[in-house]
Coordinates of C-alpha atoms in Angstrom, one line a residue:
X15 CA 35.2 32.3 27.1
X16 CA 35.3 28.4 26.9
X17 CA 32.6 26.6 27.2
X18 CA 32.2 23.5 29.4
X19 CA 30.6 20.7 28.0
X20 CA 28.9 20.0 24.3
X21 CA 26.4 17.5 24.1
X22 CA 26.7 15.3 20.6
X23 CA 22.5 16.3 20.5
X24 CA 23.3 19.7 20.1
X25 CA 21.3 22.5 19.1
X26 CA 20.8 21.5 15.3
X27 CA 20.3 18.1 15.8
X28 CA 17.2 19.7 17.1
X29 CA 16.4 22.0 13.8
X30 CA 17.6 25.6 15.2
X31 CA 20.3 27.2 13.2
X32 CA 22.1 30.8 14.5
X33 CA 25.0 31.9 14.6
X34 CA 25.4 33.0 17.7
X35 CA 28.5 32.0 19.8
X36 CA 26.4 28.9 22.3
X37 CA 27.9 29.2 25.6
X38 CA 27.3 25.0 26.5
X39 CA 26.3 24.5 30.3
X40 CA 28.3 27.5 32.3
X41 CA 29.1 26.9 35.5
X42 CA 28.3 29.8 38.1
X43 CA 32.3 32.2 37.9
X44 CA 32.3 32.6 33.9
X45 CA 28.2 33.1 34.6
X46 CA 28.6 36.1 36.3
X47 CA 31.1 37.1 35.0
X48 CA 30.4 36.9 31.1
X49 CA 26.4 38.5 33.0
X50 CA 28.9 41.5 34.8
X51 CA 31.0 42.2 30.9
X52 CA 27.8 42.4 29.5
X53 CA 26.4 45.1 31.9
X54 CA 23.7 42.4 32.8
X55 CA 23.8 43.3 36.6
X56 CA 26.4 44.1 38.9
X57 CA 28.3 42.3 42.0
X58 CA 26.9 43.2 45.8
X59 CA 29.5 44.1 48.5
X60 CA 29.1 40.8 49.4
X61 CA 28.6 38.9 45.4
X62 CA 25.0 38.4 45.2
X63 CA 24.3 39.1 41.5
X64 CA 22.1 42.1 41.2
X65 CA 19.8 42.0 38.3
X66 CA 16.7 44.0 37.4
X67 CA 13.8 42.9 35.3
X68 CA 12.6 45.7 34.2
X69 CA 8.4 46.3 33.5
X70 CA 7.5 42.5 34.4
X71 CA 8.7 42.0 37.5
X72 CA 6.8 38.9 38.6
X73 CA 4.8 36.2 35.8
X74 CA 2.7 37.6 32.9
X75 CA 0.2 35.1 33.7
X76 CA -2.2 36.8 31.3
X77 CA -0.2 35.9 27.8
X78 CA 0.0 32.4 28.8
X79 CA -1.3 30.4 27.0
X80 CA -1.1 26.3 25.2
X81 CA -1.4 25.0 21.6
X82 CA -4.7 23.3 22.2
X83 CA -4.8 20.1 20.1
X84 CA -6.2 16.5 19.3
X85 CA -3.5 15.5 22.7
X86 CA -4.3 18.4 24.7
X87 CA -7.8 18.9 23.8
X88 CA -9.3 16.6 26.8
X89 CA -6.7 16.9 28.5
X90 CA -5.8 20.7 29.9
X91 CA -8.2 22.1 31.5
X92 CA -9.8 24.8 29.8
X93 CA -11.6 26.7 32.0
X94 CA -8.7 27.9 33.4
X95 CA -5.7 27.9 31.2
X96 CA -5.8 30.4 27.3
X97 CA -5.4 28.3 24.2
X98 CA -3.7 28.6 20.9
X99 CA -3.8 26.7 17.4
X100 CA -1.1 24.5 16.0
X101 CA -0.9 26.7 13.2
X102 CA -0.7 30.1 16.0
X103 CA 2.5 28.9 18.1
X104 CA 3.8 28.0 14.7
X105 CA 3.9 31.0 13.8
X106 CA 5.6 32.1 17.3
X107 CA 8.2 29.7 16.9
X108 CA 9.3 30.4 13.4
X109 CA 10.3 34.2 14.2
X110 CA 11.9 32.5 17.8
X111 CA 13.8 30.2 15.3
X112 CA 14.3 33.9 13.3
X113 CA 15.4 35.7 16.2
X114 CA 17.7 32.9 17.4
X115 CA 19.8 33.9 14.2
X116 CA 19.8 37.6 14.7
X117 CA 21.8 36.9 18.2
X118 CA 25.5 37.1 19.2
X119 CA 25.8 35.6 21.5
X120 CA 23.5 32.7 23.7
X121 CA 23.1 30.7 26.4
X122 CA 22.5 26.9 26.5
X123 CA 21.8 24.2 30.1
X124 CA 21.0 20.5 30.2
X125 CA 19.4 19.9 32.8
X126 CA 16.5 17.9 34.9
X127 CA 13.0 18.5 36.2
X128 CA 12.6 16.7 39.2
X129 CA 15.3 15.0 41.1
X130 CA 13.8 11.0 41.7
X131 CA 15.4 9.2 38.7
X132 CA 12.4 8.0 36.9
X133 CA 10.4 11.5 37.0
X134 CA 12.8 13.4 36.0
X135 CA 12.4 15.3 32.4
X136 CA 15.9 16.3 31.0
X137 CA 15.2 19.6 29.7
X138 CA 17.2 22.3 27.6
X139 CA 16.8 26.1 28.0
X140 CA 18.7 28.5 26.1
X141 CA 18.4 32.3 26.9
X142 CA 20.0 35.3 25.5
X143 CA 21.1 36.1 28.9
X144 CA 23.7 34.9 30.9
X145 CA 21.8 36.1 34.1
X146 CA 19.0 33.9 32.9
X147 CA 21.6 30.9 32.2
X148 CA 22.8 31.6 36.0
X149 CA 19.2 31.4 37.4
X150 CA 17.9 28.8 35.9
X151 CA 21.1 26.4 36.6
X152 CA 20.2 27.3 40.1
X153 CA 17.0 26.4 39.7
X154 CA 16.6 23.0 38.3
X155 CA 18.7 19.5 39.1
X156 CA 22.2 19.9 37.8
X157 CA 23.7 17.0 36.4
X158 CA 26.6 15.3 36.9
X159 CA 29.2 16.7 34.5
X160 CA 30.2 13.9 33.0
X161 CA 26.4 13.4 31.6
X162 CA 26.3 15.9 30.3
X163 CA 27.9 14.9 26.7
X164 CA 25.1 11.9 26.1
X165 CA 22.7 15.0 27.3
X166 CA 19.0 14.6 24.6
X167 CA 17.0 16.2 25.6
X168 CA 13.0 15.8 26.3
X169 CA 11.5 19.1 26.2
X170 CA 13.2 22.5 25.2
X171 CA 13.1 26.3 26.6
X172 CA 13.6 29.3 24.9
X173 CA 14.0 32.8 26.8
X174 CA 14.3 35.8 24.7
X175 CA 12.9 39.2 26.7
X176 CA 13.9 41.2 23.3
X177 CA 11.3 39.4 21.3
X178 CA 7.8 41.0 21.2
X179 CA 5.7 39.3 20.2
X180 CA 2.3 40.3 17.1
X181 CA -1.3 39.4 18.6
X182 CA -2.3 39.7 15.0
X183 CA -0.2 37.3 14.0
X184 CA 0.3 35.5 17.2
X185 CA -3.1 35.1 18.5
X186 CA -1.4 36.7 22.2
X187 CA -2.9 39.4 23.5
X188 CA 0.2 41.4 24.3
X189 CA 4.3 41.7 22.5
X190 CA 4.7 39.3 25.9
X191 CA 3.7 35.7 25.9
X192 CA 4.3 32.8 26.7
X193 CA 3.9 29.5 24.6
X194 CA 3.1 26.6 25.4
X195 CA 3.2 23.4 23.6
X196 CA 2.9 19.8 25.0
X197 CA 2.4 18.0 22.1
X198 CA 6.4 19.3 20.6
X199 CA 8.0 19.2 23.7
X200 CA 8.4 23.0 23.0
X201 CA 8.0 26.7 25.5
X202 CA 8.4 29.7 24.2
X203 CA 9.2 32.4 26.2
X204 CA 9.3 36.2 24.9
X205 CA 9.2 40.2 25.8
X206 CA 9.8 39.9 30.2
X207 CA 12.4 39.4 31.0
X208 CA 10.9 38.2 35.2
X209 CA 13.1 34.9 35.4
X210 CA 10.3 32.6 37.1
X211 CA 8.7 32.2 33.5
X212 CA 11.2 29.0 33.5
X213 CA 10.8 27.7 36.4
X214 CA 7.0 27.9 36.2
X215 CA 7.7 26.3 32.5
X216 CA 9.0 23.2 34.0
X217 CA 6.3 22.8 37.0
X218 CA 3.6 23.5 34.3
X219 CA 5.2 20.8 33.0
X220 CA 6.2 17.8 35.9
X221 CA 2.1 19.0 36.6
X222 CA 0.9 17.9 32.7
X223 CA 3.2 15.0 32.7
X224 CA 3.4 13.0 36.1
X225 CA -0.6 12.7 37.4
X226 CA -0.4 10.1 34.0
X227 CA 2.2 8.3 35.7
X228 CA 0.3 7.8 39.2
X229 CA 2.7 11.2 40.8
X230 CA 1.2 13.8 42.5
X231 CA 2.8 16.8 41.5
X232 CA 2.6 20.2 44.5
X233 CA 3.1 23.9 45.1
X234 CA 4.3 22.8 48.5
X235 CA 7.7 23.1 50.6
X236 CA 9.2 19.4 52.5
X237 CA 10.9 18.6 55.0
X238 CA 11.7 15.8 56.9
X239 CA 12.2 15.5 60.7
X240 CA 15.3 13.8 62.9
X241 CA 12.8 9.8 62.9
X242 CA 12.2 10.9 59.7
X243 CA 9.2 11.6 59.1
X244 CA 8.4 14.1 56.4
X245 CA 5.8 16.6 56.5
X246 CA 4.6 18.6 53.0
X247 CA 3.4 22.1 53.8
X248 CA 0.8 23.8 51.5
X249 CA 0.0 27.5 51.5
X250 CA -0.8 31.0 49.2
X251 CA 1.6 33.2 49.5
X252 CA 1.7 34.8 52.8
X253 CA 0.6 32.4 55.2
X254 CA 4.2 31.0 56.2
X255 CA 5.5 28.4 54.2
X256 CA 8.4 29.4 54.2
X257 CA 8.6 30.3 57.5
X258 CA 7.1 27.5 59.2
X259 CA 9.1 25.4 56.4
X260 CA 12.3 26.4 57.3
X261 CA 13.0 25.1 60.8
X262 CA 16.9 24.0 62.2
X263 CA 15.3 21.2 63.6
X264 CA 14.7 19.6 60.4
X265 CA 16.3 18.5 57.2
X266 CA 14.6 20.6 54.2
X267 CA 13.8 18.5 51.3
X268 CA 12.7 22.6 49.6
X269 CA 10.4 25.7 49.6
X270 CA 8.2 24.9 46.4
X271 CA 8.1 21.7 44.4
X272 CA 7.5 18.7 44.7
X273 CA 6.1 15.0 43.3
X274 CA 4.1 12.5 46.1
X275 CA 5.3 9.0 44.5
X276 CA 5.2 5.3 45.6
X277 CA 8.8 5.5 47.1
X278 CA 9.6 9.3 48.3
X279 CA 8.8 12.8 48.0
X280 CA 11.1 14.7 45.9
X281 CA 11.9 18.1 45.1
X282 CA 11.6 18.6 41.8
X283 CA 14.7 21.4 42.2
X284 CA 17.5 22.1 42.9
X285 CA 17.9 25.7 44.7
X286 CA 15.4 28.4 46.0
X287 CA 13.6 31.5 44.9
X288 CA 13.4 32.8 47.8
X289 CA 10.9 36.9 48.8
X290 CA 13.6 39.2 49.5
X291 CA 11.5 42.5 50.5
X292 CA 11.5 43.0 53.8
X293 CA 13.7 40.0 54.5
X294 CA 14.9 40.3 58.3
X295 CA 18.2 38.2 59.7
X296 CA 16.4 37.9 62.8
X297 CA 12.8 35.9 61.0
X298 CA 14.9 34.2 58.9
X299 CA 18.4 34.0 58.4
X300 CA 19.3 31.2 57.0
X301 CA 17.6 32.3 53.5
X302 CA 19.0 35.9 54.8
X303 CA 22.3 34.7 54.8
X304 CA 22.5 33.6 51.2
X305 CA 22.2 37.1 50.0
X306 CA 25.6 37.7 51.7
X307 CA 26.9 35.2 48.8
X308 CA 28.5 34.9 46.0
X309 CA 26.1 33.0 43.5
X310 CA 23.1 33.8 44.5
X311 CA 20.8 35.6 42.3
X312 CA 19.0 39.1 43.1
X313 CA 16.5 40.3 41.5
X314 CA 15.0 43.3 41.8
X315 CA 16.6 44.0 45.6
X316 CA 17.7 48.0 45.4
X317 CA 21.4 48.3 45.1
X318 CA 23.5 52.3 46.1
X319 CA 25.7 51.5 42.9
X320 CA 28.4 53.3 44.6
X321 CA 28.8 51.5 48.1
X322 CA 27.2 48.4 46.6
X323 CA 24.9 48.0 49.5
X324 CA 22.0 46.4 48.9
X325 CA 18.5 47.7 50.9
X326 CA 15.6 44.6 51.7
X327 CA 13.4 47.2 52.2
X328 CA 12.7 49.0 49.6
X329 CA 10.6 48.2 47.3
X330 CA 11.1 51.1 45.4
X331 CA 11.7 48.5 41.6
X332 CA 9.3 45.6 42.6
X333 CA 7.3 44.9 45.6
X334 CA 8.1 40.8 44.5
X335 CA 12.0 41.4 44.6
X336 CA 13.2 37.7 44.7
X337 CA 16.4 35.8 44.9
X338 CA 17.1 32.9 43.2
X339 CA 19.8 31.0 45.5
X340 CA 21.6 26.8 45.0
X341 CA 19.4 24.2 48.0
X342 CA 22.8 23.2 49.4
X343 CA 22.7 27.6 50.2
X344 CA 20.8 26.6 53.4
X345 CA 22.8 24.8 55.7
X346 CA 19.8 21.9 56.4
X347 CA 19.0 21.1 53.2
X348 CA 19.0 17.8 51.9
X349 CA 21.7 16.3 50.6
X350 CA 19.2 14.2 48.3
X351 CA 17.1 16.4 47.7
X352 CA 14.5 13.6 48.4
X353 CA 12.7 11.9 51.3
X354 CA 10.3 9.3 52.7
X355 CA 6.4 9.9 51.6
X356 CA 4.5 11.8 53.7
X357 CA 3.4 11.2 57.6
X358 CA 1.9 14.8 57.5
X359 CA 0.4 16.8 55.3
X360 CA -0.1 20.8 56.6
X361 CA -2.3 22.9 54.4
X362 CA -1.9 26.5 55.9
X363 CA -4.7 28.9 55.8
X364 CA -4.0 33.3 56.8
X365 CA -7.9 33.5 57.3
X366 CA -8.6 37.4 57.8
X367 CA -12.1 36.9 58.5
X368 CA -10.8 35.3 62.2
X369 CA -13.9 32.3 61.6
X370 CA -11.0 29.2 61.3
X371 CA -9.1 27.7 64.3
X372 CA -5.9 28.0 64.7
X373 CA -5.2 24.0 63.1
X374 CA -8.1 21.0 63.3
X375 CA -7.2 17.3 61.4
X376 CA -9.0 16.6 58.0
X377 CA -11.0 13.6 57.2
X378 CA -9.1 13.0 53.8
X379 CA -12.4 13.7 52.3
X380 CA -12.1 17.0 54.1
X381 CA -8.7 17.1 52.6
X382 CA -9.7 16.9 49.2
X383 CA -12.4 19.4 49.7
X384 CA -10.0 21.8 50.9
X385 CA -6.9 21.3 48.6
X386 CA -9.2 22.4 46.0
X387 CA -10.9 25.0 47.5
X388 CA -7.2 26.2 48.0
X389 CA -7.9 28.6 50.7
X390 CA -6.4 32.5 52.1
X391 CA -7.7 36.3 52.8
X392 CA -6.0 39.1 53.4
X393 CA -6.4 42.8 54.2
X394 CA -8.5 43.9 51.4
X395 CA -6.1 46.3 50.3
X396 CA -5.1 49.7 52.5
X397 CA -8.2 51.7 50.8
X398 CA -10.6 54.3 52.9
X399 CA -12.7 52.5 53.8
X400 CA -11.9 49.0 53.5
X401 CA -14.1 46.9 56.1
X402 CA -13.7 43.7 54.7
X403 CA -11.1 40.7 54.5
X404 CA -10.4 39.4 50.9
X405 CA -10.8 36.0 49.8
X406 CA -8.8 33.6 47.9
X407 CA -9.2 30.8 46.6
X408 CA -6.5 29.0 44.4
X409 CA -7.6 25.2 43.8
X410 CA -4.5 22.8 44.7
X411 CA -2.7 26.3 46.3
X412 CA -1.1 26.7 42.9
X413 CA -4.5 26.9 40.0
X414 CA -1.7 29.0 37.1
X415 CA 0.3 26.0 37.2
X416 CA -2.2 23.0 37.0
X417 CA -2.0 22.5 33.1
X418 CA -5.3 19.3 33.9
X419 CA -8.7 19.0 36.4
X420 CA -7.8 20.4 39.3
X421 CA -10.0 17.3 40.1
X422 CA -6.9 15.2 38.6
X423 CA -4.4 16.6 41.1
X424 CA -7.4 16.8 44.0
X425 CA -7.4 12.6 43.5
X426 CA -4.3 11.8 43.5
X427 CA -3.9 13.1 47.2
X428 CA -6.9 11.5 48.2
X429 CA -5.9 8.1 47.5
X430 CA -2.5 8.3 48.7
X431 CA -3.3 10.1 51.8
X432 CA -5.5 6.7 52.2
X433 CA -3.3 4.2 51.6
X434 CA -0.3 6.1 53.4
X435 CA -2.2 6.9 56.8
X436 CA -1.0 10.4 56.4
X437 CA -2.0 12.6 58.9
X438 CA -4.4 15.7 57.2
X439 CA -4.2 19.1 59.6
X440 CA -5.4 22.8 58.3
X441 CA -3.6 25.4 60.2
X442 CA -4.5 28.8 60.2
X443 CA -1.7 31.5 60.4
X444 CA -4.8 34.1 60.8
X445 CA -6.6 35.9 63.2
X446 CA -8.7 35.5 65.8
X447 CA -10.1 37.7 68.4
X448 CA -11.6 39.1 65.4
X449 CA -11.3 39.6 61.8
X450 CA -8.5 41.7 60.6
X451 CA -10.6 44.5 60.0
X452 CA -12.4 45.2 63.2
X453 CA -10.6 44.5 66.0
X454 CA -9.3 40.7 65.1
X455 CA -4.9 40.2 65.5
X456 CA -2.2 37.6 64.5
X457 CA -2.4 33.6 65.5
X458 CA 0.2 34.0 68.2
X459 CA 3.5 32.8 66.6
X460 CA 3.6 30.7 69.6
X461 CA 0.7 29.1 69.5
X462 CA 0.9 28.2 65.9
X463 CA 5.0 26.6 66.6
X464 CA 3.7 24.7 69.5
X465 CA 0.4 23.0 67.8
X466 CA 2.5 22.2 64.4
X467 CA 5.5 20.2 66.6
X468 CA 2.4 18.5 68.5
X469 CA 0.8 17.8 65.1
X470 CA 4.7 16.8 63.4
X471 CA 5.8 15.0 66.4
X472 CA 2.3 12.4 67.1
X473 CA 1.0 13.6 69.6
X474 CA -1.1 15.6 69.1
X475 CA -3.4 13.0 68.2
X476 CA -4.5 12.3 71.5
X477 CA -5.7 14.9 72.1
X478 CA -9.7 15.0 72.8
X479 CA -11.8 16.6 70.1
X480 CA -14.4 18.4 69.3
X481 CA -16.6 18.7 66.3
X482 CA -16.8 22.5 64.5
X483 CA -20.2 23.3 63.7
X484 CA -19.5 25.6 60.8
X485 CA -16.8 23.0 58.7
X486 CA -17.2 19.0 60.3
X487 CA -13.6 19.2 61.0
X488 CA -11.9 18.2 64.5
X489 CA -10.5 20.3 66.3
X490 CA -8.4 20.2 69.2
X491 CA -10.2 21.4 72.9
X492 CA -6.7 21.5 74.9
X493 CA -2.6 21.9 73.8
X494 CA -0.1 21.7 76.4
X495 CA 1.1 24.8 76.5
X496 CA -1.7 26.8 74.6
X497 CA -4.2 28.6 75.8
X498 CA -7.1 26.6 75.3
X499 CA -9.1 29.8 74.6
X500 CA -7.6 30.1 70.7
X501 CA -8.7 26.8 70.0
X502 CA -12.6 27.8 69.6
X503 CA -12.4 30.9 67.8
X504 CA -15.8 31.6 69.0
X505 CA -14.5 32.3 72.8
X506 CA -12.6 34.7 71.5
X507 CA -14.7 36.9 70.1
X508 CA -16.5 39.3 72.6
X509 CA -19.4 39.3 70.2
X510 CA -20.6 35.8 69.7
X511 CA -23.4 37.0 67.3
X512 CA -20.8 38.6 65.0
X513 CA -18.7 35.6 64.9
X514 CA -21.9 33.5 64.0
X515 CA -22.9 36.1 60.6
X516 CA -19.3 35.6 60.1
X517 CA -18.8 32.1 60.4
X518 CA -22.1 31.5 58.3
X519 CA -21.1 34.2 55.6
X520 CA -17.2 31.9 54.9
X521 CA -19.2 29.3 55.2
X522 CA -21.0 30.7 52.3
X523 CA -17.9 31.6 50.4
X524 CA -16.9 27.9 50.4
X525 CA -20.2 26.3 48.8
X526 CA -20.1 29.5 46.0
X527 CA -16.2 28.7 45.0
X528 CA -16.8 24.6 44.8
X529 CA -19.9 24.6 42.8
X530 CA -17.4 24.0 40.5
X531 CA -15.4 21.4 41.2
X532 CA -19.2 19.4 42.6
X533 CA -19.8 17.5 39.5
X534 CA -16.3 16.3 39.5
X535 CA -16.2 14.7 43.2
X536 CA -17.8 11.9 45.0
X537 CA -20.3 11.6 47.3
X538 CA -17.9 11.8 50.5
X539 CA -16.2 14.9 49.5
X540 CA -19.3 17.3 48.7
X541 CA -20.5 16.1 51.8
X542 CA -17.1 16.8 53.9
X543 CA -18.0 21.1 52.9
X544 CA -18.7 23.8 55.3
X545 CA -22.5 23.8 56.7
X546 CA -25.0 26.7 55.5
X547 CA -27.3 27.2 58.8

């Protein structure tokens, strides 16, 4: 099968020797054909490519390592990132190069990480699976075909699921390894077929590079309103980030990874990677429609091998079943993958303790505090006897992907908020009238959307506000179309003393978590902390 375009700067120019047939920059059709011919996947009744990733159905966070050398020793957040020596990485790379020489076919894609030309990075991705090549071509930004002949990669990712790492030789933990060499501009992924490792590797590259250029990298979704007003949505899994940012009245910039420069909010990617489990046509029609299109890849989605009918409710292969598709499969997606600098920032949390109000306005100092905290909470599993929700603090709403210290990203955010006069809102999509385990119920989606719309159209700024006695942020007293009782969580609890006790317990969790950042932030941010009684 012919390659599309082979650049002058090929693998030999990079010192990578292999007798494999190289499939360069293939487009969707040929990649799907090859994936099916090679037994990597099957087509569903509507034309999506359905694949399985084996034992790894999510990221292997404990198997990711960064080379610790003179360049990275003082710049990486080593409290949360694992290190290997340059010698250990060299051993992994040598064994990867040996593995490349044993392949009969390899697939190569030349792509961009980042949609704003001044800040994008050129990435070459070498894979042993055709479907991995399709995945990364879908997820990253695709160059014009005319630009591929002169493409010279800045970073190279090699993804070999068949590779088995040796902890004794390679300094890793298991047979699975994700090894990152920022100085050598190489990332090696072995022992896992989960495609998201490639996507998040590019995110890590940009999170490492962009802060030094004054650009804020963000784990967020983003959209644009009719008046050209960009909104950013931060939020961990289960907070409503995808649902609330997918608004038919607003243009989608992207669903997961963005940069904020002096002139734009720009998507790092050219595609989306959505959770598929229990997806419904009623709740998320635009995303559901992508499951019925040629060019979509469905990972670990159960399919009847005879009828080729998929079952999005079946989690027997994975709870983290995923779909990847080009962003233009979403009808209201931005053609430029970019928008103006933001007017509003939404920080989403699902507070299962039932303490936080449905919306609050944050000062720049409070915004940095809550950004570094990255709080949400869930019902702690389904075990018998569970009586308390489970609090999660993931700094910058994406700790696993942040190579540098969180204060680097927090200070960038605080500066950009202050400089641009951006409004920041904390939105709780969690529980009200009690905790998730003691009489509470989920925040009504109708109220959440009404409050969010008022924040985005600017009308909420004209409301009367009170100062929350526990967290110190401003909370609206009344908003048209919203029951005023719900705006004050304490009023929704039958037992006010129980609310006060639970509130102080949550305050204590925030304070204990933030202790790790106190030495890295200024007095204003420290004073933005919630107050213990």
